[in-house]
Amino acid sequence: MNRFVAVASFFVAAQSLAAEPSAAAPVDSKAAFERLKTLAGDWQGQASHGPQQSFPATVTYRLASNGTVVMETLMPGTPHEMISMYHLDGGELVMTHYCGIGNQPRMKLDTTASTPNELKFAFVGGTNLDPAKDGHIHAGALKFDGPALLADWTFWAGGKEMGHNVFNLKRASATTAAPASVAAPAPAAAPAPAARPAAAPQAKH
């Protein structure tokens, strides 16, 4: 009888393991970088920092350095303009954010947490900041949703999460998009200064 119970238990356990979905394979960094390249162009929508702080946003993406770098420009042509650079480092996808508050956090694609449609970046260091004390962007995600792009960047201060800077964007139409040149964006693409809350430009996005 005990032998029968043991055999039965074995088959039940085996069936349970077979029913569990297998873990998703890690995202390939090179494939993720190619996906980032498809963002090239101008994007417009709304950005928010907390529920009461929403304002018009423009973000541009362009390929640089013979296509080896994706350059992301936030709020081009405004006093709040900030830049992030994405590129491959060997077999890893990395980025550096040049923040308006004067520091430069570095992140790396988390290949196990990411999916082909959502690229998640984790903090790996930076310059001009002490992550245990200083405010900085500590993590982020880019979610591809058809014609839309959702960028969610986590802001840290005092060694803990303090909030999110979220961009809900859609690709600008050919008739309203600013030129691809970061140096001379169309004035209409930048939000009016009065529309941006004073507290919003504390960090990336």
mmCIF file of C-alpha atoms in Angstrom:
data_model
loop_
_atom_site.group_PDB
_atom_site.id
_atom_site.type_symbol
_atom_site.label_atom_id
_atom_site.label_comp_id
_atom_site.label_asym_id
_atom_site.label_seq_id
_atom_site.Cartn_x
_atom_site.Cartn_y
_atom_site.Cartn_z
ATOM 1 C CA MET A 1 0.000 0.000 0.000
ATOM 2 C CA ASN A 2 2.782 2.422 0.917
ATOM 3 C CA ARG A 3 4.525 1.621 -2.384
ATOM 4 C CA PHE A 4 1.337 2.415 -4.287
ATOM 5 C CA VAL A 5 0.993 5.767 -2.491
ATOM 6 C CA ALA A 6 4.602 6.658 -3.245
ATOM 7 C CA VAL A 7 4.217 5.877 -6.956
ATOM 8 C CA ALA A 8 0.985 7.834 -7.159
ATOM 9 C CA SER A 9 2.589 10.829 -5.447
ATOM 10 C CA PHE A 10 5.447 10.723 -7.942
ATOM 11 C CA PHE A 11 3.096 10.912 -10.905
ATOM 12 C CA VAL A 12 1.063 13.746 -9.347
ATOM 13 C CA ALA A 13 4.255 15.760 -8.761
ATOM 14 C CA ALA A 14 5.465 15.088 -12.291
ATOM 15 C CA GLN A 15 2.165 16.251 -13.771
ATOM 16 C CA SER A 16 2.267 19.428 -11.667
ATOM 17 C CA LEU A 17 5.751 20.293 -12.913
ATOM 18 C CA ALA A 18 4.716 19.660 -16.501
ATOM 19 C CA ALA A 19 1.728 21.971 -16.105
ATOM 20 C CA GLU A 20 3.864 24.883 -14.882
ATOM 21 C CA PRO A 21 4.863 27.289 -17.670
ATOM 22 C CA SER A 22 8.573 27.281 -18.376
ATOM 23 C CA ALA A 23 10.489 30.442 -17.526
ATOM 24 C CA ALA A 24 10.809 32.854 -20.412
ATOM 25 C CA ALA A 25 14.183 32.935 -22.076
ATOM 26 C CA PRO A 26 16.292 36.033 -21.348
ATOM 27 C CA VAL A 27 15.947 38.848 -23.863
ATOM 28 C CA ASP A 28 18.870 39.144 -26.256
ATOM 29 C CA SER A 29 20.645 42.478 -25.785
ATOM 30 C CA LYS A 30 21.502 42.859 -29.458
ATOM 31 C CA ALA A 31 17.892 42.246 -30.451
ATOM 32 C CA ALA A 32 16.771 44.760 -27.812
ATOM 33 C CA PHE A 33 19.146 47.361 -29.237
ATOM 34 C CA GLU A 34 17.730 46.786 -32.718
ATOM 35 C CA ARG A 35 14.258 47.335 -31.253
ATOM 36 C CA LEU A 36 15.434 50.611 -29.741
ATOM 37 C CA LYS A 37 16.601 51.744 -33.169
ATOM 38 C CA THR A 38 13.020 51.536 -34.438
ATOM 39 C CA LEU A 39 12.148 54.457 -32.138
ATOM 40 C CA ALA A 40 14.092 56.879 -34.361
ATOM 41 C CA GLY A 41 11.964 59.972 -34.876
ATOM 42 C CA ASP A 42 9.818 62.294 -32.818
ATOM 43 C CA TRP A 43 7.343 61.340 -30.121
ATOM 44 C CA GLN A 44 4.749 63.511 -28.376
ATOM 45 C CA GLY A 45 2.341 63.057 -25.502
ATOM 46 C CA GLN A 46 2.071 63.658 -21.781
ATOM 47 C CA ALA A 47 4.605 63.288 -18.995
ATOM 48 C CA SER A 48 3.827 63.085 -15.302
ATOM 49 C CA HIS A 49 5.595 63.145 -11.976
ATOM 50 C CA GLY A 50 2.925 62.161 -9.492
ATOM 51 C CA PRO A 51 -0.850 62.351 -10.012
ATOM 52 C CA GLN A 52 -1.048 66.161 -9.924
ATOM 53 C CA GLN A 53 1.861 66.967 -12.224
ATOM 54 C CA SER A 54 1.101 66.300 -15.869
ATOM 55 C CA PHE A 55 2.423 68.344 -18.772
ATOM 56 C CA PRO A 56 2.952 68.109 -22.552
ATOM 57 C CA ALA A 57 6.089 66.239 -23.530
ATOM 58 C CA THR A 58 8.251 65.812 -26.614
ATOM 59 C CA VAL A 59 10.958 63.166 -26.930
ATOM 60 C CA THR A 60 13.195 62.539 -29.933
ATOM 61 C CA TYR A 61 15.254 59.479 -30.800
ATOM 62 C CA ARG A 62 18.022 59.441 -33.372
ATOM 63 C CA LEU A 63 20.802 57.116 -34.417
ATOM 64 C CA ALA A 64 24.329 58.420 -33.929
ATOM 65 C CA SER A 65 27.931 57.281 -34.413
ATOM 66 C CA ASN A 66 27.237 55.214 -37.518
ATOM 67 C CA GLY A 67 24.199 53.570 -35.926
ATOM 68 C CA THR A 68 26.050 52.288 -32.855
ATOM 69 C CA VAL A 69 24.270 54.656 -30.442
ATOM 70 C CA VAL A 70 20.626 55.545 -29.877
ATOM 71 C CA MET A 71 20.357 59.094 -28.575
ATOM 72 C CA GLU A 72 17.243 60.011 -26.617
ATOM 73 C CA THR A 73 16.496 63.713 -26.090
ATOM 74 C CA LEU A 74 13.849 64.819 -23.614
ATOM 75 C CA MET A 75 12.170 68.189 -24.009
ATOM 76 C CA PRO A 76 14.428 69.246 -26.924
ATOM 77 C CA GLY A 77 15.091 72.960 -27.197
ATOM 78 C CA THR A 78 13.848 73.773 -23.674
ATOM 79 C CA PRO A 79 15.745 74.593 -20.457
ATOM 80 C CA HIS A 80 14.793 71.095 -19.254
ATOM 81 C CA GLU A 81 16.446 69.269 -22.162
ATOM 82 C CA MET A 82 18.179 66.041 -21.075
ATOM 83 C CA ILE A 83 19.921 63.290 -23.016
ATOM 84 C CA SER A 84 20.314 59.536 -22.615
ATOM 85 C CA MET A 85 22.648 57.392 -24.704
ATOM 86 C CA TYR A 86 22.028 53.689 -25.359
ATOM 87 C CA HIS A 87 24.660 51.375 -26.833
ATOM 88 C CA LEU A 88 26.048 47.866 -26.704
ATOM 89 C CA ASP A 89 29.022 47.123 -24.455
ATOM 90 C CA GLY A 90 30.183 43.730 -25.605
ATOM 91 C CA GLY A 91 27.122 41.558 -25.181
ATOM 92 C CA GLU A 92 25.216 43.958 -22.901
ATOM 93 C CA LEU A 93 22.874 46.852 -23.630
ATOM 94 C CA VAL A 94 23.774 49.822 -21.452
ATOM 95 C CA MET A 95 22.669 53.425 -21.144
ATOM 96 C CA THR A 96 23.862 56.629 -19.502
ATOM 97 C CA HIS A 97 21.409 59.363 -18.565
ATOM 98 C CA TYR A 98 22.759 62.911 -18.475
ATOM 99 C CA CYS A 99 20.350 64.344 -15.942
ATOM 100 C CA GLY A 100 19.341 67.967 -15.525
ATOM 101 C CA ILE A 101 20.240 67.812 -11.838
ATOM 102 C CA GLY A 102 23.885 67.281 -12.770
ATOM 103 C CA ASN A 103 24.536 63.577 -12.323
ATOM 104 C CA GLN A 104 24.933 60.718 -14.787
ATOM 105 C CA PRO A 105 23.370 57.426 -13.657
ATOM 106 C CA ARG A 106 24.294 54.345 -15.660
ATOM 107 C CA MET A 107 21.973 51.396 -16.235
ATOM 108 C CA LYS A 108 22.064 48.008 -17.897
ATOM 109 C CA LEU A 109 19.295 46.020 -19.551
ATOM 110 C CA ASP A 110 17.906 43.434 -17.153
ATOM 111 C CA THR A 111 17.632 40.612 -19.674
ATOM 112 C CA THR A 112 15.747 38.268 -17.344
ATOM 113 C CA ALA A 113 13.106 40.827 -16.283
ATOM 114 C CA SER A 114 12.650 42.235 -19.802
ATOM 115 C CA THR A 115 10.454 40.969 -22.637
ATOM 116 C CA PRO A 116 10.679 41.772 -26.360
ATOM 117 C CA ASN A 117 8.001 44.445 -25.829
ATOM 118 C CA GLU A 118 9.221 45.828 -22.495
ATOM 119 C CA LEU A 119 12.867 46.646 -21.900
ATOM 120 C CA LYS A 120 13.765 47.076 -18.225
ATOM 121 C CA PHE A 121 16.936 48.817 -17.087
ATOM 122 C CA ALA A 122 18.633 48.481 -13.692
ATOM 123 C CA PHE A 123 21.067 50.847 -11.971
ATOM 124 C CA VAL A 124 24.741 49.842 -12.093
ATOM 125 C CA GLY A 125 26.483 53.059 -10.986
ATOM 126 C CA GLY A 126 27.051 56.593 -12.105
ATOM 127 C CA THR A 127 29.077 59.758 -11.781
ATOM 128 C CA ASN A 128 28.542 62.836 -9.610
ATOM 129 C CA LEU A 129 26.223 60.930 -7.294
ATOM 130 C CA ASP A 130 26.165 58.858 -4.132
ATOM 131 C CA PRO A 131 23.265 56.414 -4.636
ATOM 132 C CA ALA A 132 22.807 56.089 -0.880
ATOM 133 C CA LYS A 133 22.037 59.794 -0.536
ATOM 134 C CA ASP A 134 21.605 61.714 -3.779
ATOM 135 C CA GLY A 135 18.525 61.961 -5.945
ATOM 136 C CA HIS A 136 18.891 60.081 -9.220
ATOM 137 C CA ILE A 137 17.115 57.887 -11.739
ATOM 138 C CA HIS A 138 17.606 54.346 -10.471
ATOM 139 C CA ALA A 139 15.619 52.130 -12.837
ATOM 140 C CA GLY A 140 13.440 52.367 -15.880
ATOM 141 C CA ALA A 141 11.344 50.614 -18.482
ATOM 142 C CA LEU A 142 10.427 51.235 -22.099
ATOM 143 C CA LYS A 143 7.199 49.512 -23.122
ATOM 144 C CA PHE A 144 6.316 49.182 -26.809
ATOM 145 C CA ASP A 145 2.556 49.106 -27.383
ATOM 146 C CA GLY A 146 1.795 49.304 -31.090
ATOM 147 C CA PRO A 147 2.032 52.975 -32.096
ATOM 148 C CA ALA A 148 2.495 54.017 -28.461
ATOM 149 C CA LEU A 149 5.515 54.114 -26.163
ATOM 150 C CA LEU A 150 5.380 54.138 -22.370
ATOM 151 C CA ALA A 151 8.551 55.185 -20.568
ATOM 152 C CA ASP A 152 8.572 54.754 -16.791
ATOM 153 C CA TRP A 153 11.641 55.942 -14.861
ATOM 154 C CA THR A 154 12.013 55.407 -11.116
ATOM 155 C CA PHE A 155 13.460 58.268 -9.072
ATOM 156 C CA TRP A 156 15.419 57.525 -5.891
ATOM 157 C CA ALA A 157 16.629 59.790 -3.090
ATOM 158 C CA GLY A 158 18.051 58.958 0.306
ATOM 159 C CA GLY A 159 18.624 55.382 -0.816
ATOM 160 C CA LYS A 160 14.959 54.584 -1.541
ATOM 161 C CA GLU A 161 12.296 54.960 -4.191
ATOM 162 C CA MET A 162 10.579 58.352 -4.179
ATOM 163 C CA GLY A 163 8.394 58.284 -7.265
ATOM 164 C CA HIS A 164 8.115 57.775 -11.000
ATOM 165 C CA ASN A 165 8.561 59.966 -14.049
ATOM 166 C CA VAL A 166 6.200 58.554 -16.670
ATOM 167 C CA PHE A 167 5.936 59.416 -20.365
ATOM 168 C CA ASN A 168 2.912 58.360 -22.431
ATOM 169 C CA LEU A 169 3.935 58.988 -26.022
ATOM 170 C CA LYS A 170 2.842 58.425 -29.603
ATOM 171 C CA ARG A 171 4.877 58.922 -32.739
ATOM 172 C CA ALA A 172 4.394 62.418 -34.103
ATOM 173 C CA SER A 173 2.770 62.666 -37.534
ATOM 174 C CA ALA A 174 4.829 63.747 -40.527
ATOM 175 C CA THR A 175 3.039 67.083 -40.612
ATOM 176 C CA THR A 176 3.527 67.979 -36.964
ATOM 177 C CA ALA A 177 6.797 66.285 -36.029
ATOM 178 C CA ALA A 178 9.868 68.341 -35.248
ATOM 179 C CA PRO A 179 12.947 67.818 -37.437
ATOM 180 C CA ALA A 180 15.170 64.920 -36.404
ATOM 181 C CA SER A 181 18.022 67.314 -35.620
ATOM 182 C CA VAL A 182 18.378 67.690 -31.862
ATOM 183 C CA ALA A 183 20.248 70.967 -32.258
ATOM 184 C CA ALA A 184 17.377 72.796 -33.923
ATOM 185 C CA PRO A 185 13.958 71.326 -33.045
ATOM 186 C CA ALA A 186 10.834 73.054 -34.309
ATOM 187 C CA PRO A 187 9.603 75.570 -31.704
ATOM 188 C CA ALA A 188 6.094 74.077 -31.825
ATOM 189 C CA ALA A 189 7.412 70.731 -30.582
ATOM 190 C CA ALA A 190 8.507 72.121 -27.212
ATOM 191 C CA PRO A 191 5.898 72.664 -24.464
ATOM 192 C CA ALA A 192 5.335 76.208 -23.249
ATOM 193 C CA PRO A 193 7.433 76.882 -20.118
ATOM 194 C CA ALA A 194 4.345 77.788 -18.111
ATOM 195 C CA ALA A 195 2.813 74.375 -18.744
ATOM 196 C CA ARG A 196 5.609 72.552 -16.919
ATOM 197 C CA PRO A 197 5.397 72.443 -13.103
ATOM 198 C CA ALA A 198 8.492 73.734 -11.384
ATOM 199 C CA ALA A 199 9.025 70.470 -9.506
ATOM 200 C CA ALA A 200 8.942 68.244 -12.562
ATOM 201 C CA PRO A 201 12.521 68.592 -13.931
ATOM 202 C CA GLN A 202 14.135 67.063 -10.841
ATOM 203 C CA ALA A 203 15.381 64.032 -12.733
ATOM 204 C CA LYS A 204 15.139 62.032 -15.912
ATOM 205 C CA HIS A 205 11.785 62.338 -17.512
#
